[in-house]
PDB file of C-alpha atoms in Angstrom:
ATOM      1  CA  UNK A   1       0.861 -38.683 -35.257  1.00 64.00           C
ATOM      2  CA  UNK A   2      -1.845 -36.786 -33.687  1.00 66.00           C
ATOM      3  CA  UNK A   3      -2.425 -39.174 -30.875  1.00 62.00           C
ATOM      4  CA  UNK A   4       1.595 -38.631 -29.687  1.00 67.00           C
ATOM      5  CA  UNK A   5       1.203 -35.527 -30.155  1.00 59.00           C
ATOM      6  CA  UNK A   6      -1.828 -35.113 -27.299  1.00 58.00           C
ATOM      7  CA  UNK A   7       0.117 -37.975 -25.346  1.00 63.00           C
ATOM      8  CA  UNK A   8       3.171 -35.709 -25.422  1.00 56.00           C
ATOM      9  CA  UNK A   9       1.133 -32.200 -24.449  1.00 63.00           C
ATOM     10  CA  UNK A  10      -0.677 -33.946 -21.370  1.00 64.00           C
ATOM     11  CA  UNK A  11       2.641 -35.584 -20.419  1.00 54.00           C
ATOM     12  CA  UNK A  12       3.845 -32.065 -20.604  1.00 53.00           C
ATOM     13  CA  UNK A  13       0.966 -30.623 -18.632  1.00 53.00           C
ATOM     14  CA  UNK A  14       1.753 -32.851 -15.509  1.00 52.00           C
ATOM     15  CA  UNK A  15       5.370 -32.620 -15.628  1.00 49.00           C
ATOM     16  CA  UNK A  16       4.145 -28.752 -15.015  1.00 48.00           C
ATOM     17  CA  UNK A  17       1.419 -29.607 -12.290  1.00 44.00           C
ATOM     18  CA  UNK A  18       3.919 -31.846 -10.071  1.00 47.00           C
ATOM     19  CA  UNK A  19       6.186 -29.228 -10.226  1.00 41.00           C
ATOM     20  CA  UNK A  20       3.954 -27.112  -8.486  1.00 42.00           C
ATOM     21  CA  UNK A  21       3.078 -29.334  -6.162  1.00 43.00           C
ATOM     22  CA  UNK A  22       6.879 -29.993  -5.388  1.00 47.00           C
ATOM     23  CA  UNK A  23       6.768 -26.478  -4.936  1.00 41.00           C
ATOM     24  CA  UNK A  24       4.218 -25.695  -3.356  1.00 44.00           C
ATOM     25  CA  UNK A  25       3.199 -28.948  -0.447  1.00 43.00           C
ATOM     26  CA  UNK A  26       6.543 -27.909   1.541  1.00 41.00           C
ATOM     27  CA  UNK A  27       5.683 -24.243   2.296  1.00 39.00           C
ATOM     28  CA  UNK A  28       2.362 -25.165   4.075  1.00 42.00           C
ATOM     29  CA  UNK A  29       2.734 -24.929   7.193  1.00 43.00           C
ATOM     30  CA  UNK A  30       0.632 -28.006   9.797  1.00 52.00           C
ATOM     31  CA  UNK A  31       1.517 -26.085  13.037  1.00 70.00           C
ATOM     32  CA  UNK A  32       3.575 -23.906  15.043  1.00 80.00           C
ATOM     33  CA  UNK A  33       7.295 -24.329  16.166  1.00 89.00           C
ATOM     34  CA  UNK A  34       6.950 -24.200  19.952  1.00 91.00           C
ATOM     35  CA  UNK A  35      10.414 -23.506  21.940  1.00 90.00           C
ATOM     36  CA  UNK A  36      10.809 -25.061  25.573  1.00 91.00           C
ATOM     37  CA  UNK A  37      10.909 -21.946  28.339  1.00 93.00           C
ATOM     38  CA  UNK A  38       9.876 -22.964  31.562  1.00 92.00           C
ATOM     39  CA  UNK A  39       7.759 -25.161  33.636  1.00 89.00           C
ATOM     40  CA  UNK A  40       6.206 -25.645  36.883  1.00 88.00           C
ATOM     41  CA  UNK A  41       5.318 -29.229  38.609  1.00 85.00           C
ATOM     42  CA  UNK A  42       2.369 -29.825  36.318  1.00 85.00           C
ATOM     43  CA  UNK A  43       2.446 -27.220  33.624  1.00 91.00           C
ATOM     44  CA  UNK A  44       5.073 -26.273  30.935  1.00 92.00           C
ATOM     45  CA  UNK A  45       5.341 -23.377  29.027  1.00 94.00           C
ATOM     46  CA  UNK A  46       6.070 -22.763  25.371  1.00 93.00           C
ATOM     47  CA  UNK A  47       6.756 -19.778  22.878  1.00 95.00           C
ATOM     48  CA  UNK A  48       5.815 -20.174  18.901  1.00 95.00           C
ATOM     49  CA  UNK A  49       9.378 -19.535  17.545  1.00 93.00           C
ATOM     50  CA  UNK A  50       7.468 -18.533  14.209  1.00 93.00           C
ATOM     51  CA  UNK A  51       5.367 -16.102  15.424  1.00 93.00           C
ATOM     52  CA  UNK A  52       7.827 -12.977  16.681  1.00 93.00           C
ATOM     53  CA  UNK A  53       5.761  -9.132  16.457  1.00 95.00           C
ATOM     54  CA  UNK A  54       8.374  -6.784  17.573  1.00 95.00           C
ATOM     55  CA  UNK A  55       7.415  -2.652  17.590  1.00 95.00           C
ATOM     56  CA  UNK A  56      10.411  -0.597  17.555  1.00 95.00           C
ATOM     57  CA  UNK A  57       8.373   2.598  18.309  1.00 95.00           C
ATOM     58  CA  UNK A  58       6.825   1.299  21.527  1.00 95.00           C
ATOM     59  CA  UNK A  59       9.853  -1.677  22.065  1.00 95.00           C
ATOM     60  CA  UNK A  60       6.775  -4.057  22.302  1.00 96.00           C
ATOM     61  CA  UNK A  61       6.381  -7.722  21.215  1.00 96.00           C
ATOM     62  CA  UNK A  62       3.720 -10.152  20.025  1.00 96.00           C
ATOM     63  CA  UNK A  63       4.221 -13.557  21.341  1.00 96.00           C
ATOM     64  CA  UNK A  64       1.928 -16.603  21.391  1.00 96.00           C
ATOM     65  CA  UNK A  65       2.534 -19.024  24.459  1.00 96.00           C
ATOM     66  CA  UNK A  66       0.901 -22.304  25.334  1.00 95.00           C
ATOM     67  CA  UNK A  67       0.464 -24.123  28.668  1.00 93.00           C
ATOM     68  CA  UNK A  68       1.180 -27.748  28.231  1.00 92.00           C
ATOM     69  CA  UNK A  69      -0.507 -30.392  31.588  1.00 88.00           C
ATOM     70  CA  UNK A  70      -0.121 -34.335  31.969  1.00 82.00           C
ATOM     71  CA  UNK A  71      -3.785 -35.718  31.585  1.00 80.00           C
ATOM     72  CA  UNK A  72      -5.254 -36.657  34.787  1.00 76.00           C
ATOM     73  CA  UNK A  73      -4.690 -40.503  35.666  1.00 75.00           C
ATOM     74  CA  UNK A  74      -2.160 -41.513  32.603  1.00 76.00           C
ATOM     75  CA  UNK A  75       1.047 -40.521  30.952  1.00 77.00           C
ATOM     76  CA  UNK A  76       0.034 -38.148  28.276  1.00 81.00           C
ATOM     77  CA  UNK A  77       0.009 -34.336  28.033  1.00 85.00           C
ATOM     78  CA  UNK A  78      -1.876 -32.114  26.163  1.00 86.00           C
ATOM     79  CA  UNK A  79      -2.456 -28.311  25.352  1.00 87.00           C
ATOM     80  CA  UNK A  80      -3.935 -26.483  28.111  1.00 92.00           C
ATOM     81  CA  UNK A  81      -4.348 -23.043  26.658  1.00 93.00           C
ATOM     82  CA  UNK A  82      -2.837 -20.542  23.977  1.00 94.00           C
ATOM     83  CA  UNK A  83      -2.240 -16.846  24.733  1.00 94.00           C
ATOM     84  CA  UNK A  84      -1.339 -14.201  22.274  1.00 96.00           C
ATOM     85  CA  UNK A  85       0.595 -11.864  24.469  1.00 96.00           C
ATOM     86  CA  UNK A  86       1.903  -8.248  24.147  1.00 96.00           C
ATOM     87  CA  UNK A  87       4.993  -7.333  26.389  1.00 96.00           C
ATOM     88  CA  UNK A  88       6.723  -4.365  27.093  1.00 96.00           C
ATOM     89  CA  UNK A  89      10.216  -4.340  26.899  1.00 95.00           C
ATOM     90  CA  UNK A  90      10.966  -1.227  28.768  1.00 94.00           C
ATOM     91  CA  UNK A  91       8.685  -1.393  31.282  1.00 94.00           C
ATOM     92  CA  UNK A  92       8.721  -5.224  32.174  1.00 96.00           C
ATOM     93  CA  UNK A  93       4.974  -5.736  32.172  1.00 96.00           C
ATOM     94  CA  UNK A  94       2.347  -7.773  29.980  1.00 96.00           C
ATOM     95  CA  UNK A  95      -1.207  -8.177  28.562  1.00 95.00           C
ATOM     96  CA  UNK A  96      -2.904 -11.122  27.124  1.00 94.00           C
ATOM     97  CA  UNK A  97      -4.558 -10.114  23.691  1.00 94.00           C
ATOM     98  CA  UNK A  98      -6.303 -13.171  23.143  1.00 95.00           C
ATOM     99  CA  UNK A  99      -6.634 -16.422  24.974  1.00 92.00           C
ATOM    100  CA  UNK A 100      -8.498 -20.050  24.315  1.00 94.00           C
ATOM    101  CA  UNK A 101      -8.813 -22.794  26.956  1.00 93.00           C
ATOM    102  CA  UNK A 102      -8.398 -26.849  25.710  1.00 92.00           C
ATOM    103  CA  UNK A 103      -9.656 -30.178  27.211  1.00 88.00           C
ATOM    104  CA  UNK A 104      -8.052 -32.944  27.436  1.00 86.00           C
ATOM    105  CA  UNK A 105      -8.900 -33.788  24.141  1.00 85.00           C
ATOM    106  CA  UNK A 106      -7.835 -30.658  22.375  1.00 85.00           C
ATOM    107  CA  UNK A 107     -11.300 -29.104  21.717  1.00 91.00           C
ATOM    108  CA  UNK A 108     -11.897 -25.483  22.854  1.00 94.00           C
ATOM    109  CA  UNK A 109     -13.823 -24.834  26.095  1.00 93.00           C
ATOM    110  CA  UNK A 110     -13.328 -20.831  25.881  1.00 93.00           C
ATOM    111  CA  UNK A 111     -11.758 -18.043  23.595  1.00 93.00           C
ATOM    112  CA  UNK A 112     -12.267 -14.544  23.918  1.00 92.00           C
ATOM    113  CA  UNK A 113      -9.932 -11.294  23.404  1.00 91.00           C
ATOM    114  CA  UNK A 114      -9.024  -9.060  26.729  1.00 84.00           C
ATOM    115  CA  UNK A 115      -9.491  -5.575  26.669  1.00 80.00           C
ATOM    116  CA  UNK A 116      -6.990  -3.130  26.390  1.00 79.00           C
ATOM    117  CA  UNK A 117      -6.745  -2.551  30.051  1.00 79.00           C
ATOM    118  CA  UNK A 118      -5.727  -5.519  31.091  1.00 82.00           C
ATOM    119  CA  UNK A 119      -1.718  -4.988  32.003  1.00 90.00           C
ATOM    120  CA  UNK A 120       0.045  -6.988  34.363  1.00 92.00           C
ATOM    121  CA  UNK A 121       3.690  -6.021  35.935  1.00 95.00           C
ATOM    122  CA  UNK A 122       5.860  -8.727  35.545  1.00 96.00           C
ATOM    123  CA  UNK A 123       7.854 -10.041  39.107  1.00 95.00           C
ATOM    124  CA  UNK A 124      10.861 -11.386  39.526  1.00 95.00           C
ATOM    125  CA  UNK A 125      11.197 -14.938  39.607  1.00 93.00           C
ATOM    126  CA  UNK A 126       8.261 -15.779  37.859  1.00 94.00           C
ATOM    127  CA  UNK A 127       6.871 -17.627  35.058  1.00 94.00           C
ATOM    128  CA  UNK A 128       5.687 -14.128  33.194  1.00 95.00           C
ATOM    129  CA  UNK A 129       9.277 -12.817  33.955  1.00 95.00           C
ATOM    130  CA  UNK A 130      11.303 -16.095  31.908  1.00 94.00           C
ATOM    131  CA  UNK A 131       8.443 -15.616  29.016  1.00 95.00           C
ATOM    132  CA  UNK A 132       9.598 -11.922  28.705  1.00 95.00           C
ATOM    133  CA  UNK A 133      13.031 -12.702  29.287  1.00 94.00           C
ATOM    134  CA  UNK A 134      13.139 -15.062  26.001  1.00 94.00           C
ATOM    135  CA  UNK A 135      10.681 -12.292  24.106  1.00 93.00           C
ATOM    136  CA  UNK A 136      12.656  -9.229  25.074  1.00 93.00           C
ATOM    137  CA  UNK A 137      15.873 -10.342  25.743  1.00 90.00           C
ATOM    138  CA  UNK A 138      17.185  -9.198  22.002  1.00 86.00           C
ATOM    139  CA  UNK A 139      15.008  -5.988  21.994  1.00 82.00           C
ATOM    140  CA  UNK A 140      13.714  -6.556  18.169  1.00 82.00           C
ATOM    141  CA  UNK A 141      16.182  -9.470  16.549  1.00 85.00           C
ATOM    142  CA  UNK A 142      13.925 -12.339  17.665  1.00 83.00           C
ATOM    143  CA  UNK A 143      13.569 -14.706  20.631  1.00 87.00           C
ATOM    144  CA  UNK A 144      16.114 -15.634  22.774  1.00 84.00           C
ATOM    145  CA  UNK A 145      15.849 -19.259  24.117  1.00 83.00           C
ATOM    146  CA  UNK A 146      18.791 -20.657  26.495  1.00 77.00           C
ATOM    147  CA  UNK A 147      20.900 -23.892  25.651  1.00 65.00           C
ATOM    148  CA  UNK A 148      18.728 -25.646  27.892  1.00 63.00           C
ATOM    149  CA  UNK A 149      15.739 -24.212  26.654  1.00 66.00           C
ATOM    150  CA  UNK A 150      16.738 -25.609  23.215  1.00 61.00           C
ATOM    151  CA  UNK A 151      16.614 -28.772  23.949  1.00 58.00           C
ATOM    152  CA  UNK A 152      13.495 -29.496  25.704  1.00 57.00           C
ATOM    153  CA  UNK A 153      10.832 -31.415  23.115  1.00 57.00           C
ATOM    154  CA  UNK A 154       6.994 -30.812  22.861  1.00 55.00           C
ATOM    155  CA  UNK A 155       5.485 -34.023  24.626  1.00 51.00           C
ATOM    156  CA  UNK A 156       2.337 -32.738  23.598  1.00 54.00           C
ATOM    157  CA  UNK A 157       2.402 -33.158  20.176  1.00 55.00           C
ATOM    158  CA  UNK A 158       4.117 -36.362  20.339  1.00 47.00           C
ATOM    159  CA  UNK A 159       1.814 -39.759  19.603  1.00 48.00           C
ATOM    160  CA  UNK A 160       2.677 -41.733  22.955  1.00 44.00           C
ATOM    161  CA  UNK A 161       1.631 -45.195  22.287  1.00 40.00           C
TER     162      UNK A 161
END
């Protein structure tokens, strides 16, 4: 009796434990969500639809972007650099908070942070000006990607055989 007894209490026990696991594996998160904005001949740009800092008080926003380049002589992209960017809303300009720099083969050549100082105004018909269009365009209720934009997929982190 004892023995189904300890059978029963460990069974038990890791009923418990793969419930947790259930639980817990899917909130993990591998990697950002990166939304499609624009792109130039040999670079595209994407916005982290997870990561969204608005500030009310100075109608401000946190964004990360990446730069995404085609790998010289083949068929393959990869990421080219991540900014963590602060725009202002009002005032249609920019700074880059923090920055890294990728090789080819996704290790980091450079990473710093950028001083305070550093503020850019933002032109018309630029690549800064769509990135602040989809980051300010809903002044606080998150990022605002076209249809288009919507449907463009990350090559990058695809596995191209």
């Amino acid at each position: 009796m004892k023995y189904i007894y300890l059978i029963l209490r460990e069974f038990f026990y890791m009923k418990k434990f793969i419930l947790a696991c259930g639980l817990i594996i899917p909130s993990i998160s591998f990697g950002a969500d990166w939304g499609y904005v624009v792109s130039t001949d040999d670079t595209s740009y994407w916005i982290d639809k997870e990561f969204y800092k608005y500030d009310f008080k100075n109608n401000k926003v946190d964004i990360w972007v990446k730069s995404v380049s085609k790998k010289s002589n083949e068929m393959k992209f990869y990421t080219k650099s991540k900014l963590l960017n602060r725009y202002s809303c009002i005032n249609k300009e920019y700074r880059n908070i923090a920055y890294s720099e990728y090789t080819e083969d996704n290790k980091v050549t450079y990473s710093a942070s950028v001083p305070e100082e550093n503020i850019r105004v933002i032109f018309p018909e630029t690549i800064a000006e769509e990135l602040w269009k989809v980051a300010c365009k809903t002044k606080g209720k998150g990022l605002k990607f076209t249809k288009y934009q919507q449907q463009i997929v990350d090559v990058s982190t695809l596995e191209v055989q």
